[in-house]
CSV table of C-alpha atoms and ligand atoms in Angstrom, one decimal:
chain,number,residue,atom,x,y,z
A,1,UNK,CA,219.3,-129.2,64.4
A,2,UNK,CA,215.9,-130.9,64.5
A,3,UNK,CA,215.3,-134.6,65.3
A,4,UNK,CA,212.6,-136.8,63.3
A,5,UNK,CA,210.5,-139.7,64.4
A,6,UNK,CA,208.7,-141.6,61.5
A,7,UNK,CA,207.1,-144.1,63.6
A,8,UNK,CA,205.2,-147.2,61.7
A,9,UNK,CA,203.5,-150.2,62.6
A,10,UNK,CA,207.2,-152.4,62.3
A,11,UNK,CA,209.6,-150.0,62.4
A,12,UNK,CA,210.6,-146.8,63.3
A,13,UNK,CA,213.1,-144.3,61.4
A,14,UNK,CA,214.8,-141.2,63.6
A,15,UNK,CA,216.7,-138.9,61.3
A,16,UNK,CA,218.4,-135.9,62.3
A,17,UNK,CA,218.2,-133.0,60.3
A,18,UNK,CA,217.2,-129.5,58.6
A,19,UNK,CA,213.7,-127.8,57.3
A,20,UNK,CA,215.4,-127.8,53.8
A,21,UNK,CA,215.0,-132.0,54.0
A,22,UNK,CA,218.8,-132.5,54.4
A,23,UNK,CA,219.3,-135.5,56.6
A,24,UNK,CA,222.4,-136.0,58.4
A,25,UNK,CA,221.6,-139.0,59.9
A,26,UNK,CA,219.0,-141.6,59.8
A,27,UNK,CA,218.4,-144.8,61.5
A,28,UNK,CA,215.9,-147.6,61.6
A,29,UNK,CA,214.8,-149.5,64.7
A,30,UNK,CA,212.3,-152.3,64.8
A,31,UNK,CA,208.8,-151.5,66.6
A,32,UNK,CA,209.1,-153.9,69.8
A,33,UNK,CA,207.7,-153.3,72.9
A,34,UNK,CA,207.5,-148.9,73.7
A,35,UNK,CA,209.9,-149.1,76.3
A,36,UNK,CA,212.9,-151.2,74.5
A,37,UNK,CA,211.9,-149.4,71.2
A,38,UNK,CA,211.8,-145.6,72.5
A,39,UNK,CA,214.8,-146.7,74.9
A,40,UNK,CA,216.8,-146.6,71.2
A,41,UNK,CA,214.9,-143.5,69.8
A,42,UNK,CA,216.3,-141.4,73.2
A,43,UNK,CA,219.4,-143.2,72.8
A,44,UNK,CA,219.9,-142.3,69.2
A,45,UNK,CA,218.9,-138.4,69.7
A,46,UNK,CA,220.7,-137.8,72.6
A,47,UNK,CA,223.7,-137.7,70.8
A,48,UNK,CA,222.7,-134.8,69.4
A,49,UNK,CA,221.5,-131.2,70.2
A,50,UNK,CA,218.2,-130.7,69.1
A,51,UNK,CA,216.1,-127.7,69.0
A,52,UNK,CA,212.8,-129.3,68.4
A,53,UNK,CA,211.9,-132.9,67.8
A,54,UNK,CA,208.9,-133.8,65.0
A,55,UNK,CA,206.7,-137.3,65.5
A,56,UNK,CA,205.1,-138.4,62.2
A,57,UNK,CA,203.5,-141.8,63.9
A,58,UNK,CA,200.7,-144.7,63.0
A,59,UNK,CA,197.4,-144.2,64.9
A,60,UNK,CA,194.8,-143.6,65.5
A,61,UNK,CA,196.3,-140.6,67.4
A,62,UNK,CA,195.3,-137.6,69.9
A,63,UNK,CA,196.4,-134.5,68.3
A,64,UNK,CA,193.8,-132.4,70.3
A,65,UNK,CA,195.8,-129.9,72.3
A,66,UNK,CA,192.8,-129.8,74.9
A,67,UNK,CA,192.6,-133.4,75.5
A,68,UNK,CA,193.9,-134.9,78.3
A,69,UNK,CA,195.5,-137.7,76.5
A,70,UNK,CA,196.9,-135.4,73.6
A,71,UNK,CA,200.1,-137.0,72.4
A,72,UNK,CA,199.0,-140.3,73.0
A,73,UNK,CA,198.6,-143.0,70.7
A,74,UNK,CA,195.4,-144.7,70.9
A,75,UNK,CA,193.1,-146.9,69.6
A,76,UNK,CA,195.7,-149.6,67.3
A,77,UNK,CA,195.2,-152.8,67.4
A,78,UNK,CA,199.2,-153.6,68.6
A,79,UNK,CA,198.0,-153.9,72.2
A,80,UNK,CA,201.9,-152.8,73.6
A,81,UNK,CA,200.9,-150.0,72.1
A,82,UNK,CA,197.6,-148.6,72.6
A,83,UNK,CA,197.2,-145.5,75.4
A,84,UNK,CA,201.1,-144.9,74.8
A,85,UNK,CA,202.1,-141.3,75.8
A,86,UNK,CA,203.8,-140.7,73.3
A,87,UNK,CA,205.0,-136.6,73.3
A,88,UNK,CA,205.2,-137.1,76.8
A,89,UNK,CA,207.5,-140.0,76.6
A,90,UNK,CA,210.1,-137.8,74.0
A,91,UNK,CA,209.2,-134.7,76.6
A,92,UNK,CA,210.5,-136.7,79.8
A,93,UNK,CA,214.3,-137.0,77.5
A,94,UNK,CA,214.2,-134.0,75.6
A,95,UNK,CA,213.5,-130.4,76.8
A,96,UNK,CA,212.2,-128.9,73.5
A,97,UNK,CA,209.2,-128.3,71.2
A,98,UNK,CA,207.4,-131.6,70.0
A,99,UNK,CA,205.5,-131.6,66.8
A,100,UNK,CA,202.6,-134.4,66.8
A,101,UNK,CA,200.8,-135.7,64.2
A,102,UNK,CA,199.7,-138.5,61.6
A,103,UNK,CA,202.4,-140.2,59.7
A,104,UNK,CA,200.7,-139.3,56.6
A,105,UNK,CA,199.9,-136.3,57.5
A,106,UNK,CA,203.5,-135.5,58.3
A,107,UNK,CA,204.1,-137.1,54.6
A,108,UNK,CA,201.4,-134.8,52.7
A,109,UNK,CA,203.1,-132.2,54.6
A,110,UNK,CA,206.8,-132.8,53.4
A,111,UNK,CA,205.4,-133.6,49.4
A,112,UNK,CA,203.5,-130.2,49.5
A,113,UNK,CA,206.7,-128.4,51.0
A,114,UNK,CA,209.4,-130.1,49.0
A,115,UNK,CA,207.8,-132.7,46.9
A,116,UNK,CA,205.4,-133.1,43.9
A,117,UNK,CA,203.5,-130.7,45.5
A,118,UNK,CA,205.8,-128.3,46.1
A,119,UNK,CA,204.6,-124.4,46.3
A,120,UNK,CA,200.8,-125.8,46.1
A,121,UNK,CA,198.6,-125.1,48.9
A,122,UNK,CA,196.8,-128.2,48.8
A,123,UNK,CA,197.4,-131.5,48.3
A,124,UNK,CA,196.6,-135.2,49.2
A,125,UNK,CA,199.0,-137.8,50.6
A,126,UNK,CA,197.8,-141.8,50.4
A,127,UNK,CA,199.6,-144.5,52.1
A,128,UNK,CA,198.7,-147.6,50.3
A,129,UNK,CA,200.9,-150.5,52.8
A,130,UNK,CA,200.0,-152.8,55.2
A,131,UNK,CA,197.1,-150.2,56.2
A,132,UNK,CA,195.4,-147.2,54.2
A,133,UNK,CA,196.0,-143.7,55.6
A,134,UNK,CA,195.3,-140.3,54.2
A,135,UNK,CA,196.8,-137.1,55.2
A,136,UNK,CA,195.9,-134.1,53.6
A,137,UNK,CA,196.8,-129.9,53.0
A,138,UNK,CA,193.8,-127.3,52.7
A,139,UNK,CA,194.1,-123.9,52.6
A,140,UNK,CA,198.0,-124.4,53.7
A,141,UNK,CA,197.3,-125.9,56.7
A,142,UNK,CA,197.2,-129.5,57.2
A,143,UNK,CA,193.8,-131.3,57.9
A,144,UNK,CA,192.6,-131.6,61.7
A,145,UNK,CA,189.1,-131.4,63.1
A,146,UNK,CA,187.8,-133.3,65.9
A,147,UNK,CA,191.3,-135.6,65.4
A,148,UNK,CA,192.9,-136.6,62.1
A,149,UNK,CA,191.3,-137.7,59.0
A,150,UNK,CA,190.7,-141.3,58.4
A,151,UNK,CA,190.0,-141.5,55.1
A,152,UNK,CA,191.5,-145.1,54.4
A,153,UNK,CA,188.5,-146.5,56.0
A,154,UNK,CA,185.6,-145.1,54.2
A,155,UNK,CA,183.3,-147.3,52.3
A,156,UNK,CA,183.3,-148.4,48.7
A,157,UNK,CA,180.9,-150.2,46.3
A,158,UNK,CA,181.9,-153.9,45.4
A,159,UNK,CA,183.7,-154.8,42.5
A,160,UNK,CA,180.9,-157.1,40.6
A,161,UNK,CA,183.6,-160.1,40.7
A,162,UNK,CA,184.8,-159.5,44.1
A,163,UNK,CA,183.5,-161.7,46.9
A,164,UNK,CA,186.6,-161.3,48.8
A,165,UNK,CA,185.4,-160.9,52.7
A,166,UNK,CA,187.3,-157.6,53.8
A,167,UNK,CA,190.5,-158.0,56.6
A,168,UNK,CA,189.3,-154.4,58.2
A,169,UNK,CA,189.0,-156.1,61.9
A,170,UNK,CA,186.3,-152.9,62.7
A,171,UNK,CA,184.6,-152.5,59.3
A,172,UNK,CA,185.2,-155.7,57.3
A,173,UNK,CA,184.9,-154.5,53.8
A,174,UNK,CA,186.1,-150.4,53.8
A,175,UNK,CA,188.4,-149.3,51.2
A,176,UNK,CA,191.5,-150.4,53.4
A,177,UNK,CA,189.8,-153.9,54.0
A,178,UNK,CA,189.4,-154.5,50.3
A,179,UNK,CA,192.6,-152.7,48.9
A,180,UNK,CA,195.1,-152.6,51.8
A,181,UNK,CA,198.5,-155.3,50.5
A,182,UNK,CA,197.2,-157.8,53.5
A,183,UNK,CA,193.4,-157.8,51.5
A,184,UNK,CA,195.6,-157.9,48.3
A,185,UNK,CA,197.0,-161.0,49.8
A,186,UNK,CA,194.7,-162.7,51.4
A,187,UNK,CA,192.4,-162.3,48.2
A,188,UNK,CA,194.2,-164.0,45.3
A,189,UNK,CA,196.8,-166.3,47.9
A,190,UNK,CA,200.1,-164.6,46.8
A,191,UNK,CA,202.0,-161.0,47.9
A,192,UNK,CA,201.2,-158.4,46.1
A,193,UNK,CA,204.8,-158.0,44.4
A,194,UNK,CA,204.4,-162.2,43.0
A,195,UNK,CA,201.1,-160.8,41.2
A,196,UNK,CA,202.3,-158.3,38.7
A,197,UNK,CA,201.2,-159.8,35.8
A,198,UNK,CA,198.1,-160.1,37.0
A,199,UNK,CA,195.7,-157.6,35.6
A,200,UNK,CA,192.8,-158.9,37.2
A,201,UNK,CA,194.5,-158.0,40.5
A,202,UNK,CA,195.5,-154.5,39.2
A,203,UNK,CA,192.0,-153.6,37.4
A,204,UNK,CA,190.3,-154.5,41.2
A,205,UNK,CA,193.1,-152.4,42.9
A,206,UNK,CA,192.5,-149.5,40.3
A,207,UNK,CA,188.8,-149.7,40.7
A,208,UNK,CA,189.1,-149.3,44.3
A,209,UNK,CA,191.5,-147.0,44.8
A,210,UNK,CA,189.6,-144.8,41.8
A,211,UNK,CA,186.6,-144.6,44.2
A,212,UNK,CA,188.3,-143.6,46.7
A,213,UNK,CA,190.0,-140.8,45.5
A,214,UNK,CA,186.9,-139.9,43.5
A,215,UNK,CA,185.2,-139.1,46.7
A,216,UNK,CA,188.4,-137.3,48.2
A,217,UNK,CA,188.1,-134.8,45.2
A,218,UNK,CA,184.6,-134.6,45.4
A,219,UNK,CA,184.9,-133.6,49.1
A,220,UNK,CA,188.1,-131.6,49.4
A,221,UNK,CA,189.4,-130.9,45.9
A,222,UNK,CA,193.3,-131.4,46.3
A,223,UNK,CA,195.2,-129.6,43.8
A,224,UNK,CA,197.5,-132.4,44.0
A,225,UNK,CA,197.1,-135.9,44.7
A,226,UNK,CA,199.8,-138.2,45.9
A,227,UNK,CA,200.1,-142.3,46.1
A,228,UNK,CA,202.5,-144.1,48.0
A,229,UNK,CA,202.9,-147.3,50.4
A,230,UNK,CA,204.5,-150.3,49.4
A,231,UNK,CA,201.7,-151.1,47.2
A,232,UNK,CA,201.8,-148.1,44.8
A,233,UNK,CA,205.6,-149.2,43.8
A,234,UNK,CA,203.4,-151.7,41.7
A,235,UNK,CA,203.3,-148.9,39.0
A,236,UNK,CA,200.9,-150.4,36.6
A,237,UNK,CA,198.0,-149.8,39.1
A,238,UNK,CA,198.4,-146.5,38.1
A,239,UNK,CA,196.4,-146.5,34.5
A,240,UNK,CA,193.8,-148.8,36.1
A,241,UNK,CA,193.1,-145.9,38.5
A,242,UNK,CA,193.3,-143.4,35.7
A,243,UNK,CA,190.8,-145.7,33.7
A,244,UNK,CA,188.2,-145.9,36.4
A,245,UNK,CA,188.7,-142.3,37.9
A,246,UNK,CA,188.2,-141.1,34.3
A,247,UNK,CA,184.6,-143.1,33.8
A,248,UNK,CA,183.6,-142.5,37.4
A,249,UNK,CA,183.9,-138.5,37.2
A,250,UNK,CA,182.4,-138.5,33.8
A,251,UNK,CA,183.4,-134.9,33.3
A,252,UNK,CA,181.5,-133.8,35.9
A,253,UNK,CA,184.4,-131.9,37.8
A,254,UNK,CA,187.0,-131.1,35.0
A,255,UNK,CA,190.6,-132.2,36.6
A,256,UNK,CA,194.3,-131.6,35.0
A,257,UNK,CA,195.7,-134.8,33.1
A,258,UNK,CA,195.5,-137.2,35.7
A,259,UNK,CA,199.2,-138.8,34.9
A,260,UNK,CA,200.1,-135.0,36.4
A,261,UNK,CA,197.5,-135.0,39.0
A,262,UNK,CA,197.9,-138.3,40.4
A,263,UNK,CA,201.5,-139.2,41.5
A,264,UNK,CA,204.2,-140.9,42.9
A,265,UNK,CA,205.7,-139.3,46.0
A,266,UNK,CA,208.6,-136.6,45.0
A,267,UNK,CA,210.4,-137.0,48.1
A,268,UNK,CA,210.5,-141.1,47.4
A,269,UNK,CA,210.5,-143.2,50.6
A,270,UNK,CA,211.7,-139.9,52.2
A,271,UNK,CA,208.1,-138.4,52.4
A,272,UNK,CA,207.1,-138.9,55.7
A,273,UNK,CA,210.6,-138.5,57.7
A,274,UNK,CA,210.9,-135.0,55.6
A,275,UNK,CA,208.0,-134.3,57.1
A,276,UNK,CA,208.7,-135.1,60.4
A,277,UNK,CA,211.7,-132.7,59.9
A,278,UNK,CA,209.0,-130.0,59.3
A,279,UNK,CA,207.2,-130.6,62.1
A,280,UNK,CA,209.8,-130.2,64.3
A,281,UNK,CA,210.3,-127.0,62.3
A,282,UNK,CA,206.4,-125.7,62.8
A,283,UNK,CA,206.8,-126.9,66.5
A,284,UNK,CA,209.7,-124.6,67.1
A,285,UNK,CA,207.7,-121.9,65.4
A,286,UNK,CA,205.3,-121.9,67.0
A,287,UNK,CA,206.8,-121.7,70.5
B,301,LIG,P1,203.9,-150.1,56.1
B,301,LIG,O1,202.5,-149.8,55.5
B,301,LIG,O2,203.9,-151.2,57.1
B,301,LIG,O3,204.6,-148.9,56.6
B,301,LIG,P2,204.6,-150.7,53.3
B,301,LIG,O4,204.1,-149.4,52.8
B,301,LIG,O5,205.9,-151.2,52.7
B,301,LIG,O6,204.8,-150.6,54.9
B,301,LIG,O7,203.4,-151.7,53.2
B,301,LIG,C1,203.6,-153.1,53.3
B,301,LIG,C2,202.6,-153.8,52.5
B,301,LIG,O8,202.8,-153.4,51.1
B,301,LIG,C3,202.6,-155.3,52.5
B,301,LIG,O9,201.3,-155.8,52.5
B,301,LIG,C4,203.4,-155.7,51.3
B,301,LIG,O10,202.9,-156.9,50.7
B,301,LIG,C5,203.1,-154.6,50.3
B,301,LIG,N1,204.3,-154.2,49.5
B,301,LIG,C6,205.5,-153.8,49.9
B,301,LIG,N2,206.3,-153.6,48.9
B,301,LIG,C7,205.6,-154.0,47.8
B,301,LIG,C8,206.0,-154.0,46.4
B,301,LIG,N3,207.2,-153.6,45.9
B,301,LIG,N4,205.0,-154.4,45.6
B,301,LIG,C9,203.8,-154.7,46.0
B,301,LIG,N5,203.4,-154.7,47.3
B,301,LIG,C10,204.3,-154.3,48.2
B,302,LIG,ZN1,188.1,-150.1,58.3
C-alpha cells in the first residue's frame, strides 16, 4: 500500500493507494499552519500500513539529495511555511521510503505513466492556477538539475494591448505574472470563470501561454505537452494557443496536430495525486 501527499498552496490531498492509480482512499485538508495541517496528514496515514509514502508539493523545493536542507520546502512566499522539513517531518511518523518532488513534476510523471502521455518517454506537464508551474519527462526520467525547473517564471514579450503591471512579487511581468488566474483577475476586474465570453481575455491568455510553450519546445522538445490548473478548464483558451503557437513556430520545427499534441490532462484532477502514488512507488524502488 503506498500513501500520497499532493500538497498545494490551500490545500492538501492524502490518498492511499496503488502504482496502477487505484485510490482507495482520498482526503482533503486545508493548508493551515505545518504543524495543525501535517498533524491531519500523520493522523490520516497512520491508519494505514504503508510501504512507502510519495510527496508531490508547491515550492520552490530542495530535491538535492546532497543538500543539507533536502526535503525542505523553501523559498514560498506563505511565511508558516518557508524552511519547512518536509520529508523529515513525514520521516519522524513513518518509517519508510519518501519520494520528494515538485507537485507538477509528480503530475507530468503520473500523465506520462497513465495519462495522455502514457508509454511516451517525454512529456510536459503545465499548471495554469493560482501560480504557473512546469514539470517535465526527458529521456524517461523526470527533469532535475541544480533543483527543479521553474519554467512558469520565464519571460515573455508583451501583448501590444497589454499594459497590465505583472502580480509576480519577484519578477513583475514573467509568464506567471501576466498569465497566472490572480494576473487574469486583477487585469480585466473579474475571475477568470465570469470572463468566458470574453475573447479579448482568451486571445491574451493564448498569446501568452503560446510563448511559453514555444520556447519549452524549442528547448526540450516534449513529445507530449499537457495543460492543466484551474485555468485551463476554460477550454476555449485552447485554439487561441493553437493560433499563436501555429504563427509563432512558422514551420520552423514541424509538430504533430497541435489539438493531439497539446492537451488536457488524462488523469483529470487526479494528475498530480497519481503521481504522488508513483513516487512512492520509485521511492520504494529504489531502496
Ligand atoms: P491551485 O493553483 O491553487 O492549486 P487551481 O489550479 O484551481 O488551484 O487555480 C486557482 C486559480 O485558477 C484561481 O485564480 C481561479 O480563479 C482560477 N480558476 C479555478 N477554476 C477555474 C475555472 N473553472 N475557470 C477559470 N479559472 C479558474
Ligand atoms: Zn516570476
Amino acid at each position: 500500500m503506498l500513501g500520497a501527499i499532493e500538497a498545494g498552496g490551500t490545500k492538501f490531498v492524502c490518498a492511499v493507494g496503488d502504482e496502477s492509480g487505484n485510490i482507495v482512499e482520498l482526503i482533503q485538508i486545508p493548508t493551515t499552519e505545518p504543524e495543525q495541517t501535517m498533524g491531519e496528514v500523520i493522523q490520516f496515514f497512520k491508519r494505514f500500513d504503508l510501504d512507502a509514502i510519495g510527496i508531490g508539493s508547491f515550492g520552490p523545493i530542495d530535491v538535492n539529495p546532497e543538500s543539507p536542507t533536502y526535503g525542505y520546502i523553501t523559498s514560498t512566499p506563505k511565511m508558516a511555511w518557508r524552511n519547512f522539513p518536509f520529508v523529515q517531518a513525514i520521516k519522524e511518523s513513518f518509517a519508510v521510503p519518501v519520494g520528494f518532488n515538485t507537485d507538477v513534476n509528480a503530475a507530468a510523471l503520473g500523465e506520462a505513466t497513465l495519462g495522455a502521455a502514457k508509454g511516451l518517454d517525454s512529456c510536459l506537464y503545465i499548471t495554469v492556477g493560482t501560480g504557473i508551474g512546469a514539470g517535465a519527462i526527458v529521456q524517461g526520467k523526470l527533469l532535475q538539475g541544480l533543483s527543479h525547473p521553474e519554467m512558469g517564471h520565464t519571460f515573455v514579450r508583451r501583448h501590444p494591448i497589454d499594459s497590465y503591471a505583472g502580480k509576480c512579487p519577484y519578477h513583475r511581468d514573467c509568464l506567471e505574472g501576466l498569465a497566472a488566474g490572480p494576473a487574469i483577475e486583477e487585469r480585466w476586474g473579474k475571475k477568470a470563470k465570469d470572463l468566458v465570453d470574453q475573447e479579448q481575455v482568451w486571445d491574451m491568455e493564448g498569446y501568452y501561454i503560446a510563448q511559453a510553450l514555444m520556447q519549452y519546445i524549442l528547448i526540450l522538445s516534449p513529445k507530449k505537452i499537457i495543460l492543466g490548473g484551474g485555468v485551463m478548464n476554460q477550454k476555449q483558451v485552447f485554439p487561441y494557443i493553437f493560433h499563436h503557437l501555429k504563427e509563432m513556430i512558422n514551420d520552423y520545427v514541424s509538430l504533430p496536430e497541435l489539438f493531439s499534441y497539446i492537451v488536457s490532462p488524462g488523469l483529470e484532477n487526479k494528475a498530480g495525486i497519481i503521481g504522488s502514488l508513483l513516487l512512492a512507488h520509485q521511492a520504494l524502488q529504489e531502496k
